[in-house]
Coordinates of N, CA and C in Angstrom, one line a residue:
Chain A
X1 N 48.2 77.5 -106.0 CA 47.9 76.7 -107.2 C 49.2 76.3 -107.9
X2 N 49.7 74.9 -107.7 CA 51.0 74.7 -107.8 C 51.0 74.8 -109.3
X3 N 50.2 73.7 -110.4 CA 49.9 73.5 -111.5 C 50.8 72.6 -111.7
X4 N 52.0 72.1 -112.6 CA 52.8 71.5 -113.2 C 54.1 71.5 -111.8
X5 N 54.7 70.5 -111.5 CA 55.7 70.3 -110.4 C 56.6 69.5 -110.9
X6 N 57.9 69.7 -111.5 CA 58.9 68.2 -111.6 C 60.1 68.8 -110.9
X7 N 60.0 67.2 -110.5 CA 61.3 67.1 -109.3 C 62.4 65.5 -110.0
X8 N 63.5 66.3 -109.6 CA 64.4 67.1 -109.5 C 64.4 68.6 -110.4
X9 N 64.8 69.2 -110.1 CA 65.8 70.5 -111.3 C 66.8 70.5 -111.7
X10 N 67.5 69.7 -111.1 CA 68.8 69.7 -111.8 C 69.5 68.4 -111.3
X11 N 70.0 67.7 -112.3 CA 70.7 66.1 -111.7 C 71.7 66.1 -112.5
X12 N 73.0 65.4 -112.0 CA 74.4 64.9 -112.9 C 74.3 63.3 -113.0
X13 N 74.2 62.9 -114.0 CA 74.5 60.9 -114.0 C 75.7 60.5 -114.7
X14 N 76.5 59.6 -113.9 CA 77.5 59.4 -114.8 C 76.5 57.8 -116.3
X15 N 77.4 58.1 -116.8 CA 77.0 57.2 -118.1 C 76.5 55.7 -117.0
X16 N 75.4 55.2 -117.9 CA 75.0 53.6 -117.4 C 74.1 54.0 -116.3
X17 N 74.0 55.1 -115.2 CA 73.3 55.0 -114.4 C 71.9 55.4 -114.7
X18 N 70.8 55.1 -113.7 CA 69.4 55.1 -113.7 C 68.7 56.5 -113.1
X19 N 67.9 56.9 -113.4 CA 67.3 57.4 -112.7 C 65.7 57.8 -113.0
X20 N 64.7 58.1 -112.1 CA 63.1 59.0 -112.3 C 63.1 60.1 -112.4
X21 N 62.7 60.6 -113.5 CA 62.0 62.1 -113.1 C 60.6 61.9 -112.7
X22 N 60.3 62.7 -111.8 CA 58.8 62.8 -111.6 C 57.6 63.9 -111.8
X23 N 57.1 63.8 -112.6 CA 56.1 65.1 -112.6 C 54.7 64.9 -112.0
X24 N 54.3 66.0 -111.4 CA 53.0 65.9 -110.7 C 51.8 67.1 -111.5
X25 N 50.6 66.9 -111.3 CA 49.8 68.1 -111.7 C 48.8 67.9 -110.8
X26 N 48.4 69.0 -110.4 CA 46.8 69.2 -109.9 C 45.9 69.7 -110.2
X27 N 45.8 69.6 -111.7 CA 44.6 70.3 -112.2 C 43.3 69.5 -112.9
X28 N 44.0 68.0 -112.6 CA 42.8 66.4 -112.9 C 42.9 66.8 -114.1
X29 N 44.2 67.1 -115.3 CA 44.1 66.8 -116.4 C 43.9 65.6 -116.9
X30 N 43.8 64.8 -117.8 CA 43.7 63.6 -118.3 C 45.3 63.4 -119.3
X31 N 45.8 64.6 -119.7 CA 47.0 63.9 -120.7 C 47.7 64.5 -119.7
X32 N 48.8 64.1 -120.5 CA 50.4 64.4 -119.3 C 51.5 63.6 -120.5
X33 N 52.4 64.4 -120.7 CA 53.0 64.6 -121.7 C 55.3 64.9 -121.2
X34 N 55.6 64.4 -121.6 CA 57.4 64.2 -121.3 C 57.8 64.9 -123.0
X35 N 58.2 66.3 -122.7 CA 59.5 66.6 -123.9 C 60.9 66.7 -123.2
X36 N 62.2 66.6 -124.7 CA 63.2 67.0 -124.5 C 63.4 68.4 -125.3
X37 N 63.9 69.3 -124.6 CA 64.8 70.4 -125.4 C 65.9 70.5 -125.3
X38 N 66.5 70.3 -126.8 CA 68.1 70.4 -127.3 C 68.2 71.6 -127.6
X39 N 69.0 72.6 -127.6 CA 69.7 73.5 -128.2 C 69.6 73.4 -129.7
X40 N 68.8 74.2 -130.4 CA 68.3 74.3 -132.0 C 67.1 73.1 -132.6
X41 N 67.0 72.7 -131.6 CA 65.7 71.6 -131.8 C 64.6 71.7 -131.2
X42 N 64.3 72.6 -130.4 CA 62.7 72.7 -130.1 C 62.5 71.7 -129.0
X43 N 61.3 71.6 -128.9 CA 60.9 70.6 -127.7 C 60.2 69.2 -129.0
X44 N 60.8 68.3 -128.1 CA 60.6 66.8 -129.0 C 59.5 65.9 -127.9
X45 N 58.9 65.3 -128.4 CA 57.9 64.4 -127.6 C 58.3 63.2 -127.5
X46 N 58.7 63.0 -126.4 CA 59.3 61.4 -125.6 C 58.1 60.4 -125.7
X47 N 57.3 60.8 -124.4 CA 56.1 59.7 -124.0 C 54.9 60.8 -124.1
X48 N 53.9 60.3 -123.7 CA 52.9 61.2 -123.1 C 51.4 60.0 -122.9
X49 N 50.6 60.3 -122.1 CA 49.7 59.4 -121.8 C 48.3 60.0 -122.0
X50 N 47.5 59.1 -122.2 CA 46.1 59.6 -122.4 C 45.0 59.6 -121.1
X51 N 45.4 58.9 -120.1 CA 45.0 58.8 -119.4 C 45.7 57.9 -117.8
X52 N 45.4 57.7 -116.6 CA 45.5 56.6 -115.9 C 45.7 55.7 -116.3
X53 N 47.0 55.1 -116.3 CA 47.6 53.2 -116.8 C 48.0 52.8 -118.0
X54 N 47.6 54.3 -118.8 CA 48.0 54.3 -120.6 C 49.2 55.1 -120.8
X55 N 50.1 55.0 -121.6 CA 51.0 55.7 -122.0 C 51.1 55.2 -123.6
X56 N 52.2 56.5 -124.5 CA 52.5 56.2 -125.9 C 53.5 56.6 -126.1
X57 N 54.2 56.3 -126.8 CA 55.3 56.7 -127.6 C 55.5 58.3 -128.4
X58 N 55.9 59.0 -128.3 CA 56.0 59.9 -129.2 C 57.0 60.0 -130.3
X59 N 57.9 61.3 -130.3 CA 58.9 61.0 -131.1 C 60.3 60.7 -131.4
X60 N 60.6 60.5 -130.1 CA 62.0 60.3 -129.6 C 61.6 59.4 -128.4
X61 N 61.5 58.1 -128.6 CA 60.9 57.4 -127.3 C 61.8 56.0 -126.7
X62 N 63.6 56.1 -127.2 CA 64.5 55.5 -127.5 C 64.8 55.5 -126.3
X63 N 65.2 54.8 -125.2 CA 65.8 55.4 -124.1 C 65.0 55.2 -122.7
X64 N 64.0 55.8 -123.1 CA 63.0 56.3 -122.0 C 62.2 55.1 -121.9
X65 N 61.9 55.1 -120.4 CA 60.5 54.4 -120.7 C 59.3 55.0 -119.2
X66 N 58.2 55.2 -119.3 CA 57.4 56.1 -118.6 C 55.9 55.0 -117.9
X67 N 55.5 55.8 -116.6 CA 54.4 54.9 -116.1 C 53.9 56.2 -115.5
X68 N 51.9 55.8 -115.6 CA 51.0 56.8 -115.4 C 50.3 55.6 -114.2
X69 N 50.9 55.5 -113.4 CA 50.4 54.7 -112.3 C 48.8 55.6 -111.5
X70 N 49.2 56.7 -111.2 CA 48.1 58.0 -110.5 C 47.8 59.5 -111.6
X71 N 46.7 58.9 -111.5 CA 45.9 60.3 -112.9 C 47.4 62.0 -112.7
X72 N 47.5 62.0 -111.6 CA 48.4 63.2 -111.3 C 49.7 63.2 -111.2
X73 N 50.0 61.8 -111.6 CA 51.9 61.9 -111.7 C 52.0 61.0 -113.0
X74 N 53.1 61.8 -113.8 CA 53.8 61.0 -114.6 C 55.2 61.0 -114.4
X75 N 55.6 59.8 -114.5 CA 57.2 58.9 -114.9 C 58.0 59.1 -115.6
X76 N 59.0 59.8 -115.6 CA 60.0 59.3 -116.7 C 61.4 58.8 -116.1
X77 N 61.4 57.6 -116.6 CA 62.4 56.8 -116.3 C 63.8 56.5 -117.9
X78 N 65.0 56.7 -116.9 CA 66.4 56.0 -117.6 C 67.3 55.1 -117.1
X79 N 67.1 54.0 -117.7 CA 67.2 52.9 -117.2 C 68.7 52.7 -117.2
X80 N 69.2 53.2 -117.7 CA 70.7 53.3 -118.8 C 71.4 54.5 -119.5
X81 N 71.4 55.5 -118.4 CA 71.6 57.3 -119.3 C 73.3 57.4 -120.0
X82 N 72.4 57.6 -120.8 CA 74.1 57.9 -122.5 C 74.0 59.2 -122.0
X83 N 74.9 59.8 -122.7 CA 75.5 61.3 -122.9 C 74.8 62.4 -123.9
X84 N 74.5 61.1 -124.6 CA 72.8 61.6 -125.6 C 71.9 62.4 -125.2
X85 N 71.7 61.6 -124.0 CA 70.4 61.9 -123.3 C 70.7 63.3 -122.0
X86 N 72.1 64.1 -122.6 CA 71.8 65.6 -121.4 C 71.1 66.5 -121.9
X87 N 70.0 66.5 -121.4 CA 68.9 67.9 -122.2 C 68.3 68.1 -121.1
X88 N 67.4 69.1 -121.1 CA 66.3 69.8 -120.5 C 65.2 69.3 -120.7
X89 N 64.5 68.6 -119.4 CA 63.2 68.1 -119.5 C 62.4 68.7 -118.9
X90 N 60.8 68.5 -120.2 CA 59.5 69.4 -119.6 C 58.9 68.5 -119.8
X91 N 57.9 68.6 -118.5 CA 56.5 68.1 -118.5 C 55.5 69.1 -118.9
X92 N 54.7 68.4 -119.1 CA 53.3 69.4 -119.2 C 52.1 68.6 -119.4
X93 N 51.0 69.3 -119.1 CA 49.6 68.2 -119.3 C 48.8 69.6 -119.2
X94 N 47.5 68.5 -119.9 CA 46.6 69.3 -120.8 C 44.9 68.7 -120.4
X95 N 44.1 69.1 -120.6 CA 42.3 68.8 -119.9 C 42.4 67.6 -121.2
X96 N 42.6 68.1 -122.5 CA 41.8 67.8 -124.1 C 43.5 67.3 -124.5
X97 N 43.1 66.8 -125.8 CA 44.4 66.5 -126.7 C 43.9 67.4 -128.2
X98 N 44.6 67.9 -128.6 CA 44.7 68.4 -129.7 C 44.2 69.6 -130.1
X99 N 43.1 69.5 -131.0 CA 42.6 71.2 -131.3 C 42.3 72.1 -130.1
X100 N 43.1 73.7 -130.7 CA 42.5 74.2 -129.8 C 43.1 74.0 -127.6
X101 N 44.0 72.9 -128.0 CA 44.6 72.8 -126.4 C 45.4 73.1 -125.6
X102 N 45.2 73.8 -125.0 CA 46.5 74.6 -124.2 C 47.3 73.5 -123.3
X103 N 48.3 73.3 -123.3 CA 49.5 72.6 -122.7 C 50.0 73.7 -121.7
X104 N 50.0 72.7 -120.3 CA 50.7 73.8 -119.1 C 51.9 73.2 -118.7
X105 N 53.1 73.9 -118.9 CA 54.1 73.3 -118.1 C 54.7 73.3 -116.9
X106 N 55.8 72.4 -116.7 CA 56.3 72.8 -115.8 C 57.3 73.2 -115.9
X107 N 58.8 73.7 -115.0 CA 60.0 74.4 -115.0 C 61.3 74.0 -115.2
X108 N 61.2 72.3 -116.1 CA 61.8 71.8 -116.2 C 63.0 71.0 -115.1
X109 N 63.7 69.8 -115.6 CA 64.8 69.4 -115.0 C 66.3 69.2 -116.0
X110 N 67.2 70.0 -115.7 CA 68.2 69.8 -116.4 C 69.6 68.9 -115.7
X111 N 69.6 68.0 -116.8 CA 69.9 66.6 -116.8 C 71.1 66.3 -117.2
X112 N 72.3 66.1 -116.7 CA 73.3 66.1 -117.3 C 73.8 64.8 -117.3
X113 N 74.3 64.1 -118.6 CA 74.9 62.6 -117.6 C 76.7 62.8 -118.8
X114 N 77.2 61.9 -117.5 CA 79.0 62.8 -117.6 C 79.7 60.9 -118.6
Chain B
X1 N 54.4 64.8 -143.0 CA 53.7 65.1 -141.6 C 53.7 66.7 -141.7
X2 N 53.3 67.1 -140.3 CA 52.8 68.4 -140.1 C 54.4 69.1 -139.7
X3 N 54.9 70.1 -139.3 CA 55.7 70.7 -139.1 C 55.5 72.4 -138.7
X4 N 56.7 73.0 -138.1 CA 56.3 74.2 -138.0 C 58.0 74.6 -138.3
X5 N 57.9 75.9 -139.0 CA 59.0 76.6 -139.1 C 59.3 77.9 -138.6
X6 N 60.3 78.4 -137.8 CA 60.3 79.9 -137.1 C 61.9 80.2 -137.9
X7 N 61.7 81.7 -138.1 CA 62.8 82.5 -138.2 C 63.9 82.1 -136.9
X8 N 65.4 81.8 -137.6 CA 66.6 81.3 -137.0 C 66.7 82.6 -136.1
X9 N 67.1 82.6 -134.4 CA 67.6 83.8 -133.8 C 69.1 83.8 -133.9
X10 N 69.7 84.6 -132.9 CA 68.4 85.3 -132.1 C 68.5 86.6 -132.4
X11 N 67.3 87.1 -132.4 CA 67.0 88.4 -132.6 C 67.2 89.3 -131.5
X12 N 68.0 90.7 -132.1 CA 68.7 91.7 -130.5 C 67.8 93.0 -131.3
X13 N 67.0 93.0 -130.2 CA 66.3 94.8 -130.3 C 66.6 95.9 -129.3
X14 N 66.3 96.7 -129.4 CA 66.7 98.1 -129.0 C 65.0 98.2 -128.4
X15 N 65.0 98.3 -126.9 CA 64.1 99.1 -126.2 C 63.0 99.7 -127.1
X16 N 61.7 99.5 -126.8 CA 60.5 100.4 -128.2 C 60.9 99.7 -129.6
X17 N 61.2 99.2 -130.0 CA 61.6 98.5 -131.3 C 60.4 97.9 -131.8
X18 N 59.9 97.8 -133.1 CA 59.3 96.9 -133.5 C 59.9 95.3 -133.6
X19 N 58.9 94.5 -133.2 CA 59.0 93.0 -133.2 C 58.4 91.7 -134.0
X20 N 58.9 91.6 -135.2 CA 58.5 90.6 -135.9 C 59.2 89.1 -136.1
X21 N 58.4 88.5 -135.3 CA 58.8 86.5 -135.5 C 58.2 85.8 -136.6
X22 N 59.1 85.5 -137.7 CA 58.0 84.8 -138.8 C 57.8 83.2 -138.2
X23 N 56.6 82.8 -138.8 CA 56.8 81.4 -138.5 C 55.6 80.7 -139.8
X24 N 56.0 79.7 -140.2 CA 55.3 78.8 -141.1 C 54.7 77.7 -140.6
X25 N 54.3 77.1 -141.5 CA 53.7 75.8 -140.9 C 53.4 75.1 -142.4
X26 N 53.1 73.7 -142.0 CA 52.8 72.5 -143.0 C 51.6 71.7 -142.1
X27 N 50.4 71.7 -142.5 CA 49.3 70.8 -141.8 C 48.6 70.2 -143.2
X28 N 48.2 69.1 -142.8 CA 46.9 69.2 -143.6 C 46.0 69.8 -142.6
X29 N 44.2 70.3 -143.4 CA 43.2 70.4 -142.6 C 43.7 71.8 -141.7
X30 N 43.1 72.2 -141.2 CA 42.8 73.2 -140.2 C 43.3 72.8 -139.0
X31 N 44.8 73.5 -138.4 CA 45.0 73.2 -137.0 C 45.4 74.1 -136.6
X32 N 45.6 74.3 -134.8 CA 45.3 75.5 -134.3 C 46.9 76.0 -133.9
X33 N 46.8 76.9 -134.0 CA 48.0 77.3 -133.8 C 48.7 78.3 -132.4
X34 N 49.8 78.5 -132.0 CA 50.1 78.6 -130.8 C 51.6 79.3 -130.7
X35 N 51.6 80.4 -129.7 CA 52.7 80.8 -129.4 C 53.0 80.9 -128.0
X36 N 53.9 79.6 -127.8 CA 54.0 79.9 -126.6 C 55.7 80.9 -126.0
X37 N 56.0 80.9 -125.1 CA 56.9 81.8 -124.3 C 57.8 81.1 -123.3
X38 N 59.1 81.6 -123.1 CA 59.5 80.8 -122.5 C 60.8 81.8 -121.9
X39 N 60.5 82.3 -120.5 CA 61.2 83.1 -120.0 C 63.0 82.4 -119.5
X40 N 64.1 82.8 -118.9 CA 65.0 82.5 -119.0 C 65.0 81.6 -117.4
X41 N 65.2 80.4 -117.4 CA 65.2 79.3 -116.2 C 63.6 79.2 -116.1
X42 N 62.7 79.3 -116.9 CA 61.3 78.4 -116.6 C 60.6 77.8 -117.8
X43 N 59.6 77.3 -117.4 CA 58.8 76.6 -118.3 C 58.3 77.2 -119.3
X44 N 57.6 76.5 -120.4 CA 56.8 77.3 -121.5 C 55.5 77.9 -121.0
X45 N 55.6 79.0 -121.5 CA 54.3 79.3 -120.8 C 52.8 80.0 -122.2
X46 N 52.1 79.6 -122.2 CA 50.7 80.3 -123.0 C 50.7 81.4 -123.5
X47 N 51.6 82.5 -124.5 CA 51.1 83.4 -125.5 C 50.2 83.8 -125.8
X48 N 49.6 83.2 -126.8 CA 48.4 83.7 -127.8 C 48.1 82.3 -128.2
X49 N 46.9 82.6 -129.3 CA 46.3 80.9 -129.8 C 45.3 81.4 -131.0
X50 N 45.5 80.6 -132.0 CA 44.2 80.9 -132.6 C 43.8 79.9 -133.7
X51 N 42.6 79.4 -133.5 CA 41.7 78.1 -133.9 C 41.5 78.3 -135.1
X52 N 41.2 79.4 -135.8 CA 40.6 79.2 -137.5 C 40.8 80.2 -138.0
X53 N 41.0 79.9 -139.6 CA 41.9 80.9 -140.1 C 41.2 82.3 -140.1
X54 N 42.2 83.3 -140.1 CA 41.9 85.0 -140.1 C 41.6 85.1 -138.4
X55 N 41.4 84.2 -137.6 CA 41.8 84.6 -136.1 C 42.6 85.4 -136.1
X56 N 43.0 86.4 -135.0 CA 44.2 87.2 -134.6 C 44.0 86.9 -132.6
X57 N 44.8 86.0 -132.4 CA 45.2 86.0 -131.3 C 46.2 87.0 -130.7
X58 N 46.1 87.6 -129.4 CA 46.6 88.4 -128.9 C 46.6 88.3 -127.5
X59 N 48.1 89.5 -126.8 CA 48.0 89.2 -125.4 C 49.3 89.8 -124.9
X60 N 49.7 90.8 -123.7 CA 51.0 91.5 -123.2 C 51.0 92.3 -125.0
X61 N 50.5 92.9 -125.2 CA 51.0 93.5 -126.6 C 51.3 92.6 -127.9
X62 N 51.4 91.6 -127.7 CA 51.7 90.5 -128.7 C 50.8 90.3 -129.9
X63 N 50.8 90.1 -131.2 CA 49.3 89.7 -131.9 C 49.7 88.6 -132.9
X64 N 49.3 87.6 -133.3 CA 49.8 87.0 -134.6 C 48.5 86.6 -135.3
X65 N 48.3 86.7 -136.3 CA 47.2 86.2 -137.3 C 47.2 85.0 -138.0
X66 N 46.2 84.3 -138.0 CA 46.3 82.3 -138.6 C 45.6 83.2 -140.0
X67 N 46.6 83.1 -141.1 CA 46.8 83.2 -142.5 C 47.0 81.8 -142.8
X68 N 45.6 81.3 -143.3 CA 45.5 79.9 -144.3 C 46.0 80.1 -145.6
X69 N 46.4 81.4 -146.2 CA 46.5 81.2 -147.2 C 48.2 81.1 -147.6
X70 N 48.6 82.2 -146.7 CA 50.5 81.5 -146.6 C 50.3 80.7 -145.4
X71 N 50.1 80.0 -145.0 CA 50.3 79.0 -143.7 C 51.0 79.5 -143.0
X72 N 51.1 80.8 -142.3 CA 51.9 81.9 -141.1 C 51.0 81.9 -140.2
X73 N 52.1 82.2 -139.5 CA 51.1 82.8 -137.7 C 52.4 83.6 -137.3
X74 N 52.8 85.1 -138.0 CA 53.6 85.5 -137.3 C 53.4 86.1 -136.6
X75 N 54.4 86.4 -135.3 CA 54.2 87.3 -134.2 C 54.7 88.6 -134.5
X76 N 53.8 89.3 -134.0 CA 54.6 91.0 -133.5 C 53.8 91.6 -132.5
X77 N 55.3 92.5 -132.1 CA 54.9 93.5 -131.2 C 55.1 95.0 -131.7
X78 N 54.9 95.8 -131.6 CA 55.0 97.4 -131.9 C 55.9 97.9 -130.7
X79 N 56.4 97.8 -129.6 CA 57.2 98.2 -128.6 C 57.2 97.1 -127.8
X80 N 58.7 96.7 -128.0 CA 59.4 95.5 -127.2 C 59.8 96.3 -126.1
X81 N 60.2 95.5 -125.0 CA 60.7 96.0 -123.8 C 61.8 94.9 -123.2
X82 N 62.6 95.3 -122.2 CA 63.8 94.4 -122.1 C 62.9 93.0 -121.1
X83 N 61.5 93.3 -120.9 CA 60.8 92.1 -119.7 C 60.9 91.0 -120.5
X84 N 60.6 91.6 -122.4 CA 59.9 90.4 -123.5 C 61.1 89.4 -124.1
X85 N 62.7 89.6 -123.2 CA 63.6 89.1 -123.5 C 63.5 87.4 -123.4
X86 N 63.6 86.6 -124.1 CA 62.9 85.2 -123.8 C 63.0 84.4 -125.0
X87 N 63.1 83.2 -125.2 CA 62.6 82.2 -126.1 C 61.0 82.7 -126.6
X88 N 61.1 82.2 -128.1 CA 59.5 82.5 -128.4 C 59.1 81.1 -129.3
X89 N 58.5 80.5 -129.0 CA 58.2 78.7 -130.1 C 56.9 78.9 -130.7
X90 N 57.0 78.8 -132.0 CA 55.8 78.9 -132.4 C 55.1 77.4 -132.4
X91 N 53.9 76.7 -132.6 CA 53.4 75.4 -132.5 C 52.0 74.9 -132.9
X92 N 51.7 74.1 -133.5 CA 50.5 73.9 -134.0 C 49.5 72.4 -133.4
X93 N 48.6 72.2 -133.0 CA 48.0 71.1 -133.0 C 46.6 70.4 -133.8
X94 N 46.3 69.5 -133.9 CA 45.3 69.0 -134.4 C 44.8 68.2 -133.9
X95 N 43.6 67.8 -133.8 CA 42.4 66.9 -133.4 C 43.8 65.3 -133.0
X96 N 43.5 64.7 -131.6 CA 43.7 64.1 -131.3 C 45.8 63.6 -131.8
X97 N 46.1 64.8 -131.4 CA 48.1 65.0 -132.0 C 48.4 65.6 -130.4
X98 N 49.6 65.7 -130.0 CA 50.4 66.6 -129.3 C 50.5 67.9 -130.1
X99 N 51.2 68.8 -129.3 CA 52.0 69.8 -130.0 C 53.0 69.8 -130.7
X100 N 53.3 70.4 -132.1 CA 54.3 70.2 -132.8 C 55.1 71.5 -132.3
X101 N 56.2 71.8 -132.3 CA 57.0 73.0 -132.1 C 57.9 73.4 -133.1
X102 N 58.2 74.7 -133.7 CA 59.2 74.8 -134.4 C 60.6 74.9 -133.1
X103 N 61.8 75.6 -133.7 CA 62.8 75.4 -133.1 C 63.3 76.5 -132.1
X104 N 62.3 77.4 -132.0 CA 62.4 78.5 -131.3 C 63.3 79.6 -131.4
X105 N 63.3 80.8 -130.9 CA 63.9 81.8 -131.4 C 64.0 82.3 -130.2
X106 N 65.5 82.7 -129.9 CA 65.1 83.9 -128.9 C 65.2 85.6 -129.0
X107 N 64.8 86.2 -128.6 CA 65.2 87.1 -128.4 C 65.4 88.1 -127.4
X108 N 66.6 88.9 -127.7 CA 67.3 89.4 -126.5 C 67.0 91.1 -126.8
X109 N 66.6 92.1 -126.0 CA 66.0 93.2 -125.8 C 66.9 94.2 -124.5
X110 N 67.3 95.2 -125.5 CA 68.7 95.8 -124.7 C 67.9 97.4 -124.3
X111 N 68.0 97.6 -123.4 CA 67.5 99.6 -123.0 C 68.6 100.0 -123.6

């Protein structure tokens, strides 16, 4: 039971370059959700999607931009990675949104761009 | 908006030690509250949880109680152990929101 899968775990970008993170789940959740964790900031909400073909903005959604093409994989894309953008990325997804919802993650990817 | 606030770490205990994480919160309405875990190179992983006030969610020795009336959900344990060494995030949600997270705390647990 894999549950939550992102690939890469660890990447170096020099400034300006692109790249995907990809996350997978197999538990036919319906959300699926992209945070950053900074050092004294907690985890921040980038994108997250409601379903197949929909995505939203969360709270830090500057930068990023994401695609829910297959109910079990979500996108996170950097079109243009600043120095801003080296943190530790989590995925996670959930059955429900909100009350009461348990969020499963995955093991993150730490992201460095030089 | 809603928010969550945790005690600044990190906290260093001694083996068997008592363990107290405070954590606050700002909601309107009734939202459920959450501790998740977050061991050293992995993901967050599911704590405890608890939906309405005077709940006491519990789990691995852990317990925290949803107090509506100070807006807390703090954690404790009565005997830490060097395993419970880890990040701890306290976090709240509501009807149709993500998860809010405070800024997490770790703590480090020495034999």
């Amino acid at each position: 039971n894999a549950g939550v899968t992102q690939t890469p775990k660890f990447r170096v970008l020099k400034t300006g370059q692109s790249m995907t993170l990809l996350c997978a789940q197999d538990m036919n959740h319906e959300y699926m959700y992209w945070y950053r964790q900074d050092p004294g900031m907690g985890l921040r909400l980038i994108h997250y999607s409601v379903g197949e073909g929909t995505t939203a903005k969360g709270e830090v959604p500057d930068g990023y931009n994401v695609s829910r093409l297959k109910k079990q994989n979500f996108l996170l894309g950097l079109e243009s990675a600043a120095p801003s953008q080296t943190s530790v990325y989590f995925c996670a997804s959930s059955y429900t949104m909100g009350q009461g919802t348990i969020q499963y993650f995955g093991a993150g990817t730490r992201l460095s761009v030089l | 908006g809603n928010s969550v606030t945790q005690m600044e770490g990190p906290v260093t205990l001694s083996e068997e030690a008592f363990l107290t994480i405070n954590c606050t919160y700002t909601a309107t309405g009734y939202p459920s509250l959450f501790w998740y875990v977050q061991y050293p190179g992995e993901g967050l992983q599911l704590l405890l949880k608890a939906t309405k006030a005077d709940d006491k969610g519990s789990n691995k020795g852990f317990e925290a109680t949803y107090r509506k009336e100070t807006t807390s959900f703090h954690l404790e344990k009565g005997s830490v152990q060097v395993s419970d060494s880890a990040v701890y995030f306290c976090a709240l949600t509501q009807a149709g929101t993500a998860l809010i997270f405070g800024k997490g705390t770790t703590l480090s647990v020495s034999s």
